[in-house]
């Protein structure tokens, strides 16, 4: 069995990011764009801060009250997209959503995020596994609107 | 004695499975399952005497009228209201509470008046009062809870002052599940001319309720939490107060006359509140639910549930990894598995076919008190069994494996 398919390993990845979330804790720095994500149907409630410079994600921070699935998936996201351009980040998010919604996806690029590939079997957890990802996606989309079109 | 095995056969939902396990439904605080007789009563209306109420001059419509008004009488009997005119049909407990807040509160409260609420109140008994008091320049006061989170008459007395006009409080809280001393509160409040609004959404389905004995001024509850369909609520009110209450929706069926200059003569209570075609099949289903509960006996339902709850709590208290927030209450059991976020716990139960809820339970103010932001809630009904509780306890023991649920 490939290690990618071993539920024990995937479980370890999630547990590790839940117990030791990366990039957790917010900053007062005004250069960060902030968004609050609290899903209407569940109780997760997280704040996300992103610092974007010259179209590159320089930093990603988050904090809040959230379950293991949304905490770990946001933590993994934070590591994946740091230093990526907005285009690259968009591609990664798209691949992640493809995986979550059982479409063809680029496994390589998702790295540890593939720990969530079984989410579709737990339909009530999709909202948890995508909360942070949707937050970043919203921030990126808003960036686009603000850009000059010339 | 309640014959639970027999009772269970009346509920088609109890043979459904969830996540490949037989369903164990412990989310009765959210809504209850429906017995076949209720389903049949609704189907019968839809398939053999469908017509509007209060409108037609033909046989079918007459039958609808009779059945519909009959349910009003059944509700009155069920809660020991003096007359069927005390009973207003609404679209749910939330709708009933909104009717009191906007129809009575908004028209009677004045600047500087105070409304007493508790931290246990459901959003539906909190937000309308926030809005009304904002509009009228009133203040909200919260009654202090004692150590266990209970409301006592003493605390109510401390919170009352000469500005207090309304106390709006649940009979049984949907989070902490304590039975509040409504009768004593009403007695005291009435001496001071204060109106008591009772949210009975979690009490009326589970125990005998007698509004004359409680002497409450208003009582709100929902059909769907007592074996009836969704979309029907009840507001009981004392007649003089209902007469003083303004309808919050106007339209067909609630007026007797109106003229082009804008003059309107409203019908009497309760018709003046019931503009528009009501949820007829819903009300008919409610009537059938009341028949069902009455035939089982509310007293026996209550006793059975209390003993089942005790059975569950006693086992939970023996588990080192579980915290129970309200062991000695009556209603829902509020608990957490240590170190497991409530949503993750609910997910774990789900994989074993057990429906419980995680969250704030629409009582976000309570967080301050419990020192935890979210809890799991298991809420029982008379069709739950000790065997179901045993299985629920087994899953509590597995708490640490909550991530298995994600891969299960
Ligand atoms: C105590 C309490 N009050 C009010 C409500 C609102 O009832 P409904 O959603 O049927 O309007 C509920 C139901 O969740 C409740 O538990």
XYZ file of C-alpha atoms and ligand atoms in Angstrom:
574
model
C 0.000 0.000 0.000
C 1.227 3.484 -0.811
C 1.622 5.525 2.331
C -0.839 7.991 0.813
C -3.500 5.332 1.072
C -2.725 4.235 4.584
C -5.437 5.616 6.884
C -3.089 5.339 9.869
C -0.671 7.765 8.264
C -3.405 10.135 7.110
C -4.838 10.051 10.604
C -1.443 10.893 12.074
C -1.116 13.880 9.765
C -4.471 15.275 10.875
C -3.810 14.630 14.537
C -0.420 16.276 14.335
C -1.809 19.432 12.735
C -4.705 19.481 15.200
C -2.481 19.155 18.245
C 0.254 21.415 16.919
C -1.380 23.785 14.462
C 1.097 25.700 12.303
C 0.781 29.454 11.825
C -1.772 29.721 14.553
C -2.190 33.045 16.351
C -3.143 36.415 14.911
C -1.062 39.540 14.475
C -1.863 43.250 14.881
C 0.021 44.082 11.706
C -2.223 46.294 9.559
C -0.799 44.908 6.331
C -2.742 41.692 6.744
C -6.101 41.132 5.129
C -8.486 39.598 7.617
C -11.559 37.458 7.206
C -13.788 35.701 9.705
C -15.160 32.359 8.687
C -17.964 30.977 10.765
C -20.051 28.450 9.101
C -23.778 28.888 9.565
C -24.416 25.232 9.962
C -21.675 24.291 12.375
C -19.935 25.895 15.275
C -16.471 26.413 13.842
C -15.457 30.015 14.000
C -12.017 31.022 12.742
C -10.251 34.223 11.818
C -7.768 34.192 8.968
C -5.091 36.788 8.206
C -3.135 36.872 4.999
C -0.283 39.117 3.946
C 0.022 39.542 0.206
C 2.878 41.420 -1.481
C 3.363 41.761 -5.207
C 0.904 38.967 -5.854
C 2.670 36.584 -3.507
C 1.296 35.173 -0.239
C 3.934 36.185 2.275
C 2.158 34.965 5.376
C -0.982 33.191 6.474
C -2.210 33.141 10.066
C -5.357 31.817 11.700
C -6.973 31.358 15.065
C -10.337 30.571 16.554
C -12.521 27.901 17.936
C -12.722 24.943 15.680
C -12.926 21.194 15.428
C -10.044 18.897 14.558
C -10.946 18.733 10.893
C -11.116 22.455 10.253
C -8.116 23.214 12.447
C -5.909 20.622 10.772
C -7.046 21.427 7.245
C -6.396 25.131 7.774
C -3.010 24.426 9.324
C -1.994 22.304 6.347
C -3.285 24.974 3.987
C -1.169 27.595 5.722
C 2.004 25.636 5.027
C 1.078 24.806 1.466
C 0.412 28.287 0.214
C 3.061 30.370 1.937
C 5.357 31.880 -0.670
C 3.028 30.939 -3.519
C 1.653 33.424 -6.015
C -2.079 34.040 -5.985
C -2.382 32.038 -9.209
C -0.537 29.098 -7.709
C -2.602 29.270 -4.550
C -5.786 29.322 -6.596
C -4.671 26.219 -8.423
C -3.958 24.399 -5.162
C -7.341 25.358 -3.732
C -9.012 24.188 -6.916
C -7.271 20.818 -6.722
C -8.233 20.475 -3.071
C -11.873 21.154 -3.851
C -11.710 18.646 -6.685
C -10.482 16.067 -4.203
C -13.143 16.929 -1.627
C -15.933 16.750 -4.190
C -14.600 13.530 -5.742
C -13.376 14.921 -9.045
C -10.036 14.316 -10.761
C -7.266 16.124 -8.912
C -3.546 16.677 -8.889
C -2.379 14.592 -5.968
C 1.269 15.713 -6.012
C 0.560 19.335 -5.383
C -1.681 18.766 -2.353
C 1.033 17.135 -0.243
C -0.291 16.554 3.297
C -3.714 17.892 2.376
C -4.490 14.513 0.846
C -5.184 13.424 4.410
C -8.664 14.801 3.740
C -9.377 12.709 0.703
C -12.030 10.671 2.499
C -14.065 13.691 3.479
C -16.743 13.031 0.887
C -17.675 9.885 2.803
C -18.471 12.076 5.815
C -20.683 14.600 4.118
C -21.316 16.505 7.339
C -17.589 17.247 7.629
C -17.116 18.829 4.202
C -17.882 22.213 5.706
C -15.140 21.678 8.289
C -12.540 20.508 5.802
C -13.127 23.489 3.528
C -13.700 26.336 5.987
C -10.163 27.768 5.936
C -9.739 27.015 2.234
C -12.897 28.908 1.358
C -11.658 31.796 3.477
C -8.420 32.069 1.543
C -10.286 31.693 -1.692
C -12.529 34.636 -0.782
C -9.538 36.765 0.085
C -7.886 35.976 -3.241
C -11.057 36.757 -5.168
C -11.402 40.087 -3.412
C -7.821 40.898 -4.336
C -8.693 40.514 -7.976
C -11.515 43.012 -7.754
C -9.225 45.595 -6.215
C -6.561 45.311 -8.934
C -6.321 47.927 -11.639
C -7.559 46.663 -14.978
C -5.300 48.613 -17.307
C -46.246 1.706 32.837
C -45.156 2.879 29.457
C -44.582 -0.094 27.162
C -41.623 1.253 25.240
C -41.239 -1.702 22.913
C -44.858 -1.323 21.886
C -44.532 2.435 21.534
C -41.494 2.112 19.273
C -43.560 0.228 16.702
C -45.607 3.385 16.203
C -42.608 5.313 14.844
C -41.532 4.492 11.285
C -38.328 6.488 11.773
C -37.176 4.056 14.431
C -36.525 1.433 11.787
C -34.322 3.728 9.740
C -30.558 3.351 9.825
C -27.886 6.015 9.778
C -24.327 5.400 8.696
C -25.128 1.665 8.448
C -26.297 1.433 12.065
C -29.826 1.374 13.432
C -30.712 4.964 14.218
C -30.409 6.004 17.870
C -32.148 9.331 17.941
C -31.030 11.488 20.868
C -31.743 14.893 19.370
C -35.299 15.250 20.547
C -34.669 18.746 21.820
C -34.296 19.792 18.189
C -37.312 17.925 16.907
C -39.066 14.658 17.651
C -40.007 11.722 15.477
C -43.609 11.260 14.391
C -45.892 8.321 15.100
C -47.784 6.679 12.243
C -51.099 8.061 13.526
C -49.876 11.642 13.027
C -48.604 10.847 9.552
C -51.929 9.245 8.736
C -53.983 12.164 10.022
C -52.045 14.517 7.771
C -52.341 12.197 4.782
C -56.037 11.833 5.361
C -56.558 15.582 5.241
C -54.453 15.831 2.113
C -56.131 12.949 0.384
C -59.747 12.998 1.494
C -60.897 16.387 2.744
C -58.493 18.982 1.422
C -60.117 22.398 1.412
C -59.466 25.720 3.059
C -60.619 26.533 6.571
C -63.051 29.297 7.501
C -63.853 29.956 3.880
C -66.117 27.615 2.026
C -69.796 27.007 2.252
C -69.647 23.391 1.293
C -69.379 20.095 3.153
C -65.656 19.555 2.774
C -64.744 22.984 3.997
C -67.104 22.582 6.884
C -65.318 19.399 7.870
C -61.968 21.226 7.720
C -63.336 23.984 9.953
C -64.616 21.541 12.494
C -61.448 19.502 12.600
C -59.286 22.598 12.783
C -61.236 24.226 15.599
C -61.414 20.905 17.369
C -57.640 20.899 17.592
C -57.777 24.300 19.265
C -59.968 22.726 21.932
C -57.582 19.760 22.232
C -54.644 22.087 22.782
C -56.623 23.997 25.396
C -57.435 20.755 27.212
C -53.862 19.550 26.923
C -52.428 22.529 28.799
C -55.560 23.109 30.905
C -56.379 26.471 29.367
C -59.790 27.784 30.389
C -61.046 28.303 26.826
C -60.129 27.437 23.288
C -59.954 31.177 22.576
C -56.809 31.245 24.703
C -55.045 29.287 21.975
C -53.484 31.048 18.986
C -51.991 28.976 16.184
C -48.679 30.272 14.938
C -45.872 28.821 12.840
C -43.650 27.692 15.718
C -42.468 28.602 19.206
C -40.208 31.254 17.694
C -43.156 32.762 15.903
C -45.217 32.703 19.118
C -42.472 34.459 21.071
C -42.112 37.042 18.325
C -45.850 37.657 18.480
C -45.657 38.374 22.203
C -42.581 40.583 21.866
C -43.881 42.661 18.953
C -47.629 42.394 19.527
C -47.587 42.936 23.275
C -44.092 44.163 24.205
C -43.759 46.797 21.523
C -47.204 48.213 22.243
C -46.911 48.223 26.042
C -43.292 48.896 26.905
C -41.983 52.402 27.368
C -38.636 54.062 27.696
C -36.811 53.023 30.877
C -38.843 49.859 31.330
C -36.952 46.649 31.984
C -37.306 43.130 30.663
C -35.825 40.222 32.601
C -34.273 37.368 30.632
C -31.876 34.604 31.633
C -28.632 33.413 30.073
C -30.316 30.110 29.352
C -32.795 31.526 26.918
C -32.988 30.255 23.382
C -32.253 32.880 20.728
C -35.980 32.930 19.966
C -36.696 34.187 23.466
C -33.801 36.638 23.412
C -33.428 38.354 20.050
C -37.021 39.634 19.712
C -36.684 41.227 23.162
C -33.339 42.788 22.220
C -34.962 44.383 19.232
C -38.081 45.557 21.018
C -36.082 47.043 23.859
C -33.805 48.822 21.387
C -36.816 50.300 19.643
C -38.458 51.435 22.860
C -35.372 52.449 24.848
C -35.828 49.690 27.429
C -33.183 47.712 29.289
C -32.594 43.987 29.449
C -31.667 42.566 32.838
C -30.383 39.044 33.270
C -31.338 37.010 36.281
C -28.288 35.541 37.998
C -28.007 31.787 37.877
C -26.940 29.825 40.930
C -23.883 27.532 40.949
C -25.540 24.770 38.943
C -27.005 27.243 36.494
C -30.469 27.180 38.019
C -32.862 30.069 38.315
C -34.373 30.578 41.750
C -37.191 32.784 42.917
C -34.707 34.600 45.131
C -32.609 35.550 42.136
C -35.665 36.728 40.277
C -36.639 38.879 43.256
C -33.185 40.437 43.322
C -33.410 41.316 39.644
C -36.873 42.874 39.797
C -37.158 46.598 40.438
C -39.805 49.245 39.850
C -38.920 49.385 36.150
C -39.496 45.683 35.490
C -42.459 45.087 33.180
C -41.877 41.685 31.617
C -40.093 38.478 32.594
C -39.449 36.179 29.631
C -38.043 32.851 30.667
C -38.067 29.209 29.647
C -39.997 26.606 31.573
C -37.197 24.122 30.855
C -33.963 25.354 29.281
C -32.930 23.663 26.053
C -29.290 23.602 27.154
C -29.185 23.087 30.900
C -32.556 21.448 31.169
C -33.592 22.751 34.571
C -37.248 23.111 35.407
C -37.682 26.723 36.406
C -40.027 27.676 39.282
C -42.567 29.360 37.034
C -45.477 29.145 39.421
C -43.582 30.912 42.199
C -42.168 33.472 39.789
C -45.638 34.270 38.436
C -47.065 34.617 41.898
C -44.407 37.095 42.905
C -44.309 38.949 39.591
C -48.056 39.429 39.490
C -48.013 41.206 42.828
C -45.824 43.765 41.106
C -47.887 43.934 37.951
C -45.218 42.171 35.892
C -46.154 39.985 32.924
C -44.526 36.540 32.707
C -43.874 35.056 29.261
C -42.953 31.379 29.373
C -41.085 29.537 26.645
C -42.532 26.056 26.952
C -40.849 24.569 23.874
C -38.930 22.052 26.006
C -41.487 21.462 28.751
C -44.893 20.957 27.146
C -43.688 17.936 25.106
C -42.274 16.184 28.166
C -44.464 16.771 31.199
C -48.007 17.664 32.209
C -48.401 21.439 32.033
C -51.290 23.300 33.595
C -51.367 26.975 32.661
C -53.988 27.804 35.246
C -51.906 26.342 38.003
C -48.734 28.061 36.744
C -50.732 31.231 36.210
C -48.322 32.327 33.457
C -49.482 35.114 31.172
C -48.209 33.676 27.906
C -46.868 30.234 26.993
C -45.193 29.409 23.677
C -44.410 25.988 22.218
C -43.934 24.064 18.962
C -45.835 21.094 17.566
C -42.768 19.464 16.044
C -41.105 18.918 19.408
C -44.090 16.895 20.603
C -44.584 14.330 17.831
C -46.362 16.785 15.559
C -45.315 18.320 12.241
C -43.025 21.294 11.689
C -44.435 24.702 10.895
C -47.045 24.862 13.657
C -46.682 26.622 16.960
C -48.970 27.572 19.768
C -49.285 30.722 21.783
C -51.395 30.470 24.888
C -52.321 33.801 26.411
C -54.703 35.056 29.076
C -57.729 36.446 27.282
C -57.429 40.032 28.474
C -53.780 40.076 27.424
C -54.484 38.568 24.017
C -57.121 41.228 23.554
C -54.506 43.878 24.279
C -52.019 42.245 21.929
C -51.821 43.623 18.406
C -51.581 41.234 15.486
C -48.194 41.349 13.801
C -49.501 40.122 10.466
C -52.640 41.383 8.798
C -54.670 39.988 5.961
C -57.464 37.654 5.031
C -59.299 35.891 7.792
C -58.297 38.226 10.604
C -60.623 41.142 9.846
C -64.372 41.356 9.782
C -64.666 44.598 7.837
C -62.529 47.257 6.245
C -63.130 50.374 4.225
C -61.280 52.309 1.602
C -60.395 55.034 4.079
C -58.250 52.487 5.917
C -60.601 51.689 8.764
C -60.353 48.055 9.785
C -62.398 46.074 12.234
C -60.451 43.092 13.432
C -62.032 39.804 14.362
C -61.977 38.614 17.930
C -59.177 36.707 19.632
C -57.705 34.393 18.412
C -58.807 34.917 14.771
C -57.321 38.411 14.672
C -53.835 36.899 14.910
C -54.336 34.255 12.268
C -54.310 36.174 9.002
C -53.816 34.122 5.889
C -54.418 30.441 5.294
C -53.022 28.597 8.284
C -50.918 25.452 8.161
C -54.050 23.313 8.118
C -52.433 19.917 7.713
C -49.936 20.913 10.382
C -52.645 21.817 12.876
C -54.465 18.579 12.097
C -51.223 16.676 12.681
C -50.798 18.489 15.991
C -54.289 17.376 17.025
C -53.344 13.802 16.313
C -50.059 14.178 18.222
C -51.962 15.439 21.251
C -54.306 12.445 21.051
C -51.298 10.171 20.902
C -49.495 11.746 23.866
C -52.661 11.925 25.922
C -53.417 8.293 25.339
C -49.904 7.394 26.559
C -50.336 9.831 29.470
C -48.069 12.809 29.940
C -47.512 11.808 33.521
C -46.136 8.429 32.517
C -44.078 9.929 29.719
C -42.531 12.320 32.204
C -41.763 9.630 34.767
C -40.265 7.336 32.165
C -38.047 10.077 30.756
C -36.807 11.093 34.179
C -35.789 7.557 35.013
C -34.127 7.075 31.634
C -32.237 10.320 32.088
C -31.092 9.264 35.537
C -29.925 5.959 34.078
C -27.910 7.749 31.406
C -26.405 10.339 33.746
C -25.390 7.770 36.354
C -23.388 5.932 33.725
C -21.883 9.089 32.265
C -20.737 10.178 35.707
C -18.748 6.991 36.008
C -16.686 7.800 32.934
C -13.479 9.697 33.672
C -13.331 11.191 30.217
C -16.776 12.797 30.295
C -17.975 16.032 31.910
C -21.696 16.366 32.566
C -22.816 19.963 33.085
C -26.292 19.323 34.419
C -26.541 15.932 36.111
C -29.567 16.875 38.201
C -31.700 18.589 35.615
C -34.714 17.197 33.730
C -34.219 18.131 30.096
C -31.332 17.598 27.686
C -28.034 16.218 29.007
C -25.233 18.718 28.362
C -21.811 17.084 28.283
C -18.396 17.032 26.715
C -15.848 14.336 26.125
C -12.657 15.729 27.624
C -10.213 16.997 25.048
C -12.587 16.442 22.146
C -14.211 19.405 20.432
C -17.977 18.926 20.553
C -18.328 18.855 16.778
C -15.756 16.078 16.529
C -17.634 14.146 19.203
C -20.947 14.534 17.382
C -19.254 13.209 14.271
C -18.002 10.187 16.152
C -21.530 9.427 17.390
C -22.792 9.849 13.862
C -20.571 7.052 12.593
C -22.342 4.750 15.035
C -25.796 5.871 13.983
C -26.328 8.060 17.038
C -27.838 11.503 16.517
C -26.776 14.062 19.090
C -26.082 17.757 18.681
C -22.971 19.826 19.178
C -22.869 23.544 19.562
C -24.167 26.554 21.374
C -27.741 25.297 21.077
C -28.971 28.731 20.200
C -28.151 29.965 23.698
C -24.913 31.779 23.037
C -25.115 33.839 26.207
C -24.657 30.768 28.331
C -21.010 30.412 27.338
C -20.079 32.950 29.991
C -21.573 30.780 32.603
C -20.449 27.294 31.590
C -16.878 28.311 30.901
C -17.002 26.200 27.827
C -18.057 27.508 24.496
C -19.770 24.516 23.141
C -21.247 21.308 24.451
C -22.704 18.109 23.177
C -26.354 17.645 23.895
C -28.238 14.387 24.179
C -31.966 14.901 24.504
C -34.278 11.989 25.175
C -37.889 11.174 24.478
C -40.201 8.444 25.661
C -39.321 6.114 22.781
C -35.652 5.935 23.751
C -34.531 2.830 25.606
C -31.914 1.778 28.123
C -30.279 -0.335 25.429
C -29.848 2.783 23.325
C -28.318 4.572 26.280
C -25.910 1.653 26.787
C -24.712 1.994 23.221
C -24.400 5.729 23.582
C -22.224 5.176 26.666
C -20.002 2.740 24.770
C -19.287 5.439 22.198
C -18.539 7.992 24.920
C -15.823 5.614 26.073
C -14.290 5.665 22.618
C -13.937 9.443 22.774
C -10.218 9.467 22.147
C -10.646 7.749 18.838
C -12.713 10.581 17.513
C -10.633 10.818 14.378
C -11.557 7.244 13.486
C -14.939 8.673 12.713
C -13.353 10.598 9.910
C -11.926 7.474 8.374
C -14.756 5.126 9.339
C -36.301 26.452 24.521
C -36.651 26.670 23.087
N -37.325 27.772 22.732
C -37.675 28.017 21.467
C -37.345 27.145 20.457
C -37.720 27.486 19.060
O -38.622 26.568 18.528
P -38.933 26.579 16.968
O -37.630 26.427 16.271
O -39.826 25.406 16.780
O -39.601 27.869 16.653
C -36.647 25.976 20.776
C -36.269 25.019 19.719
O -35.177 24.829 19.310
C -36.284 25.742 22.117
O -35.595 24.657 22.461
